[in-house]
Tab-separated table of C-alpha atoms and ligand atoms in Angstrom:
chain	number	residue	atom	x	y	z
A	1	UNK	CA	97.349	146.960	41.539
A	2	UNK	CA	94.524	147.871	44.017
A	3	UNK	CA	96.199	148.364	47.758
A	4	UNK	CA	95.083	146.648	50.698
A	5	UNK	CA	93.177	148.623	52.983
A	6	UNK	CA	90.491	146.429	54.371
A	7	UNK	CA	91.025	143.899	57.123
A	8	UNK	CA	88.949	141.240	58.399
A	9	UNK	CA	89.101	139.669	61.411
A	10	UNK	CA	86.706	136.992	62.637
A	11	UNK	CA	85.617	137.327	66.252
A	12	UNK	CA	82.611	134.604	66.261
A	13	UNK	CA	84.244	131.869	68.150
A	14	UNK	CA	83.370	130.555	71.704
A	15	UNK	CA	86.770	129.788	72.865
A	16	UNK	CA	85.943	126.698	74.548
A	17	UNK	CA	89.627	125.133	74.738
A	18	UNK	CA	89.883	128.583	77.316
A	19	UNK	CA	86.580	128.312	79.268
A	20	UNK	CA	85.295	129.237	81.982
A	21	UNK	CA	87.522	132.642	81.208
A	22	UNK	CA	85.521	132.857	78.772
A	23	UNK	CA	81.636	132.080	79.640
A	24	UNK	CA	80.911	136.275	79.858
A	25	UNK	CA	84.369	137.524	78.159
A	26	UNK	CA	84.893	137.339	74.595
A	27	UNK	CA	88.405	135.537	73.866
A	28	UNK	CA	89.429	138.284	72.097
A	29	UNK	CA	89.077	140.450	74.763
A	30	UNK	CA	91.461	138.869	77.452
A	31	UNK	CA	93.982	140.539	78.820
A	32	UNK	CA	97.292	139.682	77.602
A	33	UNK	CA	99.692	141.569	80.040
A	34	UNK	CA	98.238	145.433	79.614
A	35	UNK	CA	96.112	145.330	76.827
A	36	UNK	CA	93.189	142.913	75.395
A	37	UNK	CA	94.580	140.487	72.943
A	38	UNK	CA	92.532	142.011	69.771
A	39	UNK	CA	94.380	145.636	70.385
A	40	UNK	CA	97.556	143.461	69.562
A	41	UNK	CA	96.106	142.329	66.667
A	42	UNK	CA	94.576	145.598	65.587
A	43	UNK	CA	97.783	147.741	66.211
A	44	UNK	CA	99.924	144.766	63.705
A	45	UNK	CA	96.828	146.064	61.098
A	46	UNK	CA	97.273	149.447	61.526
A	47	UNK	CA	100.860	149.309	60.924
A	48	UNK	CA	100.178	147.941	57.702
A	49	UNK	CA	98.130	150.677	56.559
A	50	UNK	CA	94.743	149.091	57.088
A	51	UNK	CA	91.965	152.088	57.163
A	52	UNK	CA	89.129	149.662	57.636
A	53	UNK	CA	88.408	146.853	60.068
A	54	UNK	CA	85.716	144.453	59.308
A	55	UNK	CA	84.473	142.386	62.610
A	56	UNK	CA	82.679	139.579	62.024
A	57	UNK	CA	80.782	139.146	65.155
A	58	UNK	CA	78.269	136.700	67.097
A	59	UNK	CA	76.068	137.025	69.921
A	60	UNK	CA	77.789	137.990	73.439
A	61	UNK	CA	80.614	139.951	71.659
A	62	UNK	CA	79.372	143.589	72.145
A	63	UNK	CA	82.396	144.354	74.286
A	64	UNK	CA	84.905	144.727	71.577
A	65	UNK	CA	81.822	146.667	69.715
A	66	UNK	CA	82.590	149.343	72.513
A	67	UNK	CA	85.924	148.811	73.330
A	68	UNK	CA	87.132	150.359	69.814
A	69	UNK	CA	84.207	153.315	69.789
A	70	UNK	CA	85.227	156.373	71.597
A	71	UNK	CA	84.258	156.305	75.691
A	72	UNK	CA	82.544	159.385	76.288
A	73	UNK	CA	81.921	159.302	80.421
A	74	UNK	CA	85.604	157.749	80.757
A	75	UNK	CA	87.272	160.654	78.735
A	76	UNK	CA	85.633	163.380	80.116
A	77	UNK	CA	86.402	162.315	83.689
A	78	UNK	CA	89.951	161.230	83.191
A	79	UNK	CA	90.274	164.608	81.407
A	80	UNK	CA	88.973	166.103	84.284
A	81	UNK	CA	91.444	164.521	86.760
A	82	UNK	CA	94.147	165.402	84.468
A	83	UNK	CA	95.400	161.524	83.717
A	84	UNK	CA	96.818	162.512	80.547
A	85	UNK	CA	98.990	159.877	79.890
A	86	UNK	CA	96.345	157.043	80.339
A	87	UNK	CA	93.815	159.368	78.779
A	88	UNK	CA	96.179	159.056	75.492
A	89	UNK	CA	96.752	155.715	75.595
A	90	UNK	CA	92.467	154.645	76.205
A	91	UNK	CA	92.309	157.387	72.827
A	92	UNK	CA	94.806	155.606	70.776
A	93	UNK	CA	92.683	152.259	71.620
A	94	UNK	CA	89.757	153.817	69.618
A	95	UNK	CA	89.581	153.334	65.624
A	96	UNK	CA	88.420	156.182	63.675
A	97	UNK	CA	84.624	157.075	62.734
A	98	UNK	CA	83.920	154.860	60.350
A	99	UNK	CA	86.800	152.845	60.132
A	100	UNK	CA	85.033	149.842	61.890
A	101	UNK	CA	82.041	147.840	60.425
A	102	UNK	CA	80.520	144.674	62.438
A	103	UNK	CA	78.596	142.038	60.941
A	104	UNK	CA	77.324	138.650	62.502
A	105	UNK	CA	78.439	135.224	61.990
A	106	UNK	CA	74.564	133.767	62.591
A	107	UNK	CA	76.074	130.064	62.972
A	108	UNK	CA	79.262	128.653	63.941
A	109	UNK	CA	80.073	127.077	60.328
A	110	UNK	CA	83.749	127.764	59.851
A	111	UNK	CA	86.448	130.227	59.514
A	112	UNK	CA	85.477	129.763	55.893
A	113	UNK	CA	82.111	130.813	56.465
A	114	UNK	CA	83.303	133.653	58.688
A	115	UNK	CA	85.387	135.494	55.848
A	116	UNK	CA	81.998	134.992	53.752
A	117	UNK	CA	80.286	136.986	55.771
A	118	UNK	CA	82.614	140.250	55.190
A	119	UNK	CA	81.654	139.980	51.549
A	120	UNK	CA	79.815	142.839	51.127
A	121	UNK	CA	81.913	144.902	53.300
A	122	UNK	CA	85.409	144.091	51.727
A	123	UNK	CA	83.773	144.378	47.681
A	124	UNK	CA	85.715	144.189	44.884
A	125	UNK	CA	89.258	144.688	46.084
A	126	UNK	CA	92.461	143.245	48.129
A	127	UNK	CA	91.939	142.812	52.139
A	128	UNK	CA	93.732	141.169	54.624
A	129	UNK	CA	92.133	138.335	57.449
A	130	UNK	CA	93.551	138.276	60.903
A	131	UNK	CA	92.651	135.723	63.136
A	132	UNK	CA	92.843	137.232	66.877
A	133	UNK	CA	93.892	133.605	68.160
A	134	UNK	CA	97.492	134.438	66.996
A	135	UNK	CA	99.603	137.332	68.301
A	136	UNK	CA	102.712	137.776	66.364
A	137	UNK	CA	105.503	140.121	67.671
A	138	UNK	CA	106.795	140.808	64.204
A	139	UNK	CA	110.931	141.368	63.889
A	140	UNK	CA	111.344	145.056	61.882
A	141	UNK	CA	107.852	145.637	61.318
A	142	UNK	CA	104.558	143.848	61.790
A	143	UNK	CA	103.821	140.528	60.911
A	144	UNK	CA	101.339	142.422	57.974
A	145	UNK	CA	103.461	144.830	57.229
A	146	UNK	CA	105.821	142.859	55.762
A	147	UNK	CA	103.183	140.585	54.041
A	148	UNK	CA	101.792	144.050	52.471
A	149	UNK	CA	105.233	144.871	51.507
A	150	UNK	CA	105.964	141.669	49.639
A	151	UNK	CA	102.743	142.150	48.249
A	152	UNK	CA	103.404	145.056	46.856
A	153	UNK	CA	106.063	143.649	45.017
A	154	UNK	CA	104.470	140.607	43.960
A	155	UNK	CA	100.957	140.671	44.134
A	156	UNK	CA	98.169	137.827	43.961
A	157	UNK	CA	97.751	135.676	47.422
A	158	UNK	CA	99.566	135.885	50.278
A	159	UNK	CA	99.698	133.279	53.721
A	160	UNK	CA	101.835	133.709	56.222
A	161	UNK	CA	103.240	130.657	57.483
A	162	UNK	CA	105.827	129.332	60.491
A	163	UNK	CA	107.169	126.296	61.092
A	164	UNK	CA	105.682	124.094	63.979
A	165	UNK	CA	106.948	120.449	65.918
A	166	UNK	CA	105.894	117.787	63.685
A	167	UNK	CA	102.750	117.013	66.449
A	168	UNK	CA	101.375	119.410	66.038
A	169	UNK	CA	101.070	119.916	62.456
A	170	UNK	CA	97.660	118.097	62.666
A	171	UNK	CA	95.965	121.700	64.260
A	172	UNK	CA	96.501	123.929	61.714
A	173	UNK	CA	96.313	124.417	58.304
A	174	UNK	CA	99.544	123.495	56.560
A	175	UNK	CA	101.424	123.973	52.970
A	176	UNK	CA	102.755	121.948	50.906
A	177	UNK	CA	106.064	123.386	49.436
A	178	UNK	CA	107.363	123.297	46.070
A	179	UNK	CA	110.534	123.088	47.166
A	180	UNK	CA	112.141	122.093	50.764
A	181	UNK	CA	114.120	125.152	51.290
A	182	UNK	CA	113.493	128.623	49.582
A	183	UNK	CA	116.040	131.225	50.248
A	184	UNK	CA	114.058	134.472	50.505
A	185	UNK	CA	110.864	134.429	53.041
A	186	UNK	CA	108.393	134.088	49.440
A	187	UNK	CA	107.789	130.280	49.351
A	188	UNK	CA	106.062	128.925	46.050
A	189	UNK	CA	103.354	126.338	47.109
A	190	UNK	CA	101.687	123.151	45.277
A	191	UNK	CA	98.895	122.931	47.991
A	192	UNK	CA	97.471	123.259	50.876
A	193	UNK	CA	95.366	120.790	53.550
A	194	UNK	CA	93.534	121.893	56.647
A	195	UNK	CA	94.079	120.087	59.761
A	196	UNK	CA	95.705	116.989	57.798
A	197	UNK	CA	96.814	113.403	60.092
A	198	UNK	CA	100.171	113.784	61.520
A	199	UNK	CA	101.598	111.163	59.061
A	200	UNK	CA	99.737	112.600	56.102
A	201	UNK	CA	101.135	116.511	56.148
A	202	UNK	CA	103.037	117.502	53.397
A	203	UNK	CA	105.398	119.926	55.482
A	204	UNK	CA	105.936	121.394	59.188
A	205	UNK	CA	104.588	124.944	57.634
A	206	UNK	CA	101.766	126.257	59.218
A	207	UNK	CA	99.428	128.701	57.805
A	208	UNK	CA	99.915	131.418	60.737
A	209	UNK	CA	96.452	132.926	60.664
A	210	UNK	CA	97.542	136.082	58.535
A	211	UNK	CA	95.881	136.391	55.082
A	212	UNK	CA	96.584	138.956	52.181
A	213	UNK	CA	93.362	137.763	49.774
A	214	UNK	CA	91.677	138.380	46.058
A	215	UNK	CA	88.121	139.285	46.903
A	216	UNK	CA	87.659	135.927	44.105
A	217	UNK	CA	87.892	133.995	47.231
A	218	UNK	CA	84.443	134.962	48.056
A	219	UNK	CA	83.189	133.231	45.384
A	220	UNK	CA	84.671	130.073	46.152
A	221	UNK	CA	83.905	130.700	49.450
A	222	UNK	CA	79.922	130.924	48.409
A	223	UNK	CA	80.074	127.434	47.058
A	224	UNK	CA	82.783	125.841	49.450
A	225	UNK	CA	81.505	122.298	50.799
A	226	UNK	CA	82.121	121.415	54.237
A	227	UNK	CA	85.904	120.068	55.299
A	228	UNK	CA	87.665	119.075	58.286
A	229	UNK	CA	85.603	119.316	61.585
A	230	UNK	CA	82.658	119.567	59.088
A	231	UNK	CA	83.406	122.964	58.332
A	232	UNK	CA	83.550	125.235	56.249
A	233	UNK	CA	87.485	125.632	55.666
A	234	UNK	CA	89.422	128.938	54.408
A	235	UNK	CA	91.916	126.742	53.349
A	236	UNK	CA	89.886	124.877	50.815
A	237	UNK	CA	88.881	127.748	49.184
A	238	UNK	CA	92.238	129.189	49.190
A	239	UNK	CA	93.507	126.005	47.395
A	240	UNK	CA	91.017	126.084	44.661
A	241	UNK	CA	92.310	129.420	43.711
A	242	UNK	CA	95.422	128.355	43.688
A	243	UNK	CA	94.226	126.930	40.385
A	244	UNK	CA	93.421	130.305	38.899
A	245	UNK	CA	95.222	132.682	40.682
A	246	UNK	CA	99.045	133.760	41.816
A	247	UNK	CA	99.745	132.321	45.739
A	248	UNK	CA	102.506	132.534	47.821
A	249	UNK	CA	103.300	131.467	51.190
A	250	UNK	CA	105.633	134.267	53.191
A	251	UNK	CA	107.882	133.102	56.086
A	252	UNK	CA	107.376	136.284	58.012
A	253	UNK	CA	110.256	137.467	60.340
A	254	UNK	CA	108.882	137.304	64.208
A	255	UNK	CA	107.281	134.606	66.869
A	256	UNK	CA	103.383	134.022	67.321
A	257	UNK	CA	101.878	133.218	69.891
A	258	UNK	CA	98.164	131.518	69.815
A	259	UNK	CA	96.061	132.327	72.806
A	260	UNK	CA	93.531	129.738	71.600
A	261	UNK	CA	94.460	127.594	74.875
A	262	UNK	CA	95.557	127.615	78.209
A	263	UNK	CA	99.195	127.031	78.461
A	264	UNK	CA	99.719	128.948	75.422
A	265	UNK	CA	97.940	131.713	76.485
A	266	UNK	CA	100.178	131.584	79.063
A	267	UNK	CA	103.151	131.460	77.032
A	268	UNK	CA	101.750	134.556	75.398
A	269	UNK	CA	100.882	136.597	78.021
A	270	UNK	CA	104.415	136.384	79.703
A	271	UNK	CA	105.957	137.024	76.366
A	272	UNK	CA	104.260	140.168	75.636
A	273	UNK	CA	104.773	141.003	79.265
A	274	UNK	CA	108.829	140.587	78.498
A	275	UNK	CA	108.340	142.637	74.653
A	276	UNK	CA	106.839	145.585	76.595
A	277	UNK	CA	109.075	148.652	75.904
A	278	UNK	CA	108.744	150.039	79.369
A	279	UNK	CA	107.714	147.206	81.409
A	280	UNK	CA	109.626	144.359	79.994
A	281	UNK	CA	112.727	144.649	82.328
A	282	UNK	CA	110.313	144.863	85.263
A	283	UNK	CA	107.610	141.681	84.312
A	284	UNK	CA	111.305	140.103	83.635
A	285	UNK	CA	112.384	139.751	87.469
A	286	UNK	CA	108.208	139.627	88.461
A	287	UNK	CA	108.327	136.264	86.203
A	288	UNK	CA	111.456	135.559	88.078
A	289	UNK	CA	110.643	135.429	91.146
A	290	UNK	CA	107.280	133.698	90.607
A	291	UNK	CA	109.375	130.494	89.732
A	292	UNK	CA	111.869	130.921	92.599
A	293	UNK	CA	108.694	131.075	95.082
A	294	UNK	CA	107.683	127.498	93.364
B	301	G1P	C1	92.619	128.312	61.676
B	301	G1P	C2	92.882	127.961	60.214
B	301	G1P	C3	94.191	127.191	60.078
B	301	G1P	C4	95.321	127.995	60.703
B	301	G1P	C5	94.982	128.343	62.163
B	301	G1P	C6	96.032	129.288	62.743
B	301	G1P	O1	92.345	127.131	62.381
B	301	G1P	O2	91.801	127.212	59.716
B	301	G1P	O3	94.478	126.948	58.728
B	301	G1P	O4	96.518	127.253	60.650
B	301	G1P	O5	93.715	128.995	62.260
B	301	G1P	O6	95.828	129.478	64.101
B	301	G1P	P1	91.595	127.135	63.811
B	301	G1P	O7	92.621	127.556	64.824
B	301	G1P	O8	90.468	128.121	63.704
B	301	G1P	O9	91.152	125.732	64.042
């Protein structure tokens, strides 16, 4: 069985449900608490053993272009001034020569569409997708870590799914179950629908936005017809190779966040502020006293 090392992770979007925050900022690059939200999302990849990041791209995105190259000017002088400690920490930001690639999305068609466009970059082998919406804190090991784990052991497809209130099921893409209650966190799956009517989902399982994927997909992918929102859906392709190919849904152990819109961006940035392993106790009384000062 080939390993995963590849990872793609779509950058393209707008994010219009956060604008005007983000008219001249990529989304992906907003600060949640110290760090932008794609070095979350990079770090849970790098746990996992990915050695290559895939970006797929669009126009007004360069920042995370140089935010993961090496800062020349900004080394040297913090070197200079002897701030070793944030020197280290704007180092460990950077990924590796060569371990970045960046293609454009050319048209906003899809997630589906997206992942298409990392076709030539992933080839003929196992890769993971990442979509920087979603930060999950992941409970004894990243969220991907344990996906690459279980993959390990069982190969094929992997999703990574969570549950989520009943109205909201109608935002995401959602599973259908073969069974209500699995005991381990591998779930066997009949189906899956993207963005399906409240009354019309077939369970409260959410696909997370964490992918472990047979480079097959692409072909599907190629000839993939337009779905909900008239785009071109991941999920649909996903659930046509169910038909040929091994899937599993994985109930990771953790909380995500999405940053995809305001409150919850909020939710997330306070909750990474709390997680922080030196900070945490501190942001915990700052967040405290916000709310007593009403
Ligand atoms: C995408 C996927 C959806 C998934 C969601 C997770 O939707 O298409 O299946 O549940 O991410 O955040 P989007 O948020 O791009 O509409």
């Amino acid at each position: 069985m080939k390993p995963v090392r590849k990872a793609v992770l779509p950058v393209a979007g707008f994010g219009t449900r956060v604008l005007p925050a983000t008219k001249a900022v990529p989304k992906e690059m907003l600060t949640v608490f110290d760090r932008p939200a794609l070095q979350y999302v990079v770090d849970e990849a790098r746990e996992a053993g990915i050695e290559h990041f895939v970006f797929v791209t669009g126009r007004g995105k360069q920042a995370i272009e140089d935010y993961f190259d090496k800062a020349f000017e900004l080394e040297t002088t913090l070197e200079a001034k002897k701030k070793d400690a944030i020197l280290a920490e704007v180092r460990a930001a950077a990924l590796p020569p060569g371990a970045a690639s960046f293609t454009r999305q050319q048209a906003a068609l899809g997630l589906g569409h997206a992942v298409l466009c990392a076709r030539d970059m992933i080839g003929d082998e196992p890769f993971a997708v990442l979509l920087p919406d979603v930060i999950v804190n992941g409970k004894g090991g990243s969220c991907l870590k344990q996906m690459v784990d279980a993959y390990n052991e069982v190969g094929g497809n992997i999703i990574a799914v969570d549950e989520v209130p009943q109205e909201r099921v109608n935002q995401y893409g959602v599973i259908d179950p073969v069974t209500a209650g699995d005991a381990g966190p591998l779930v066997k799956m009949k189906g899956m629908v993207e963005k399906p009517p409240i009354d019309k989902a077939p369970s409260r399982l959410k696909i997370t936005g964490r992918y472990i994927l047979q480079p097959q997909v692409f072909d599907l992918l190629a000839t993939q017809t337009p779905g909900a929102g008239g785009e071109i859906q991941l999920t649909d392709a996903m659930q046509r190779l169910m038909s040929s190919q091994d899937f599993h849904a994985f109930k990771y152990a953790g909380q995500d966040y999405d940053c995809g819109d305001k409150l919850l961006y909020l939710e997330a940035f306070a909750a990474m502020a709390l997680a922080h392993p030196e900070l945490g106790a501190k942001a915990k009384a700052v967040l405290e006293g916000v709310l007593k000062k009403g």
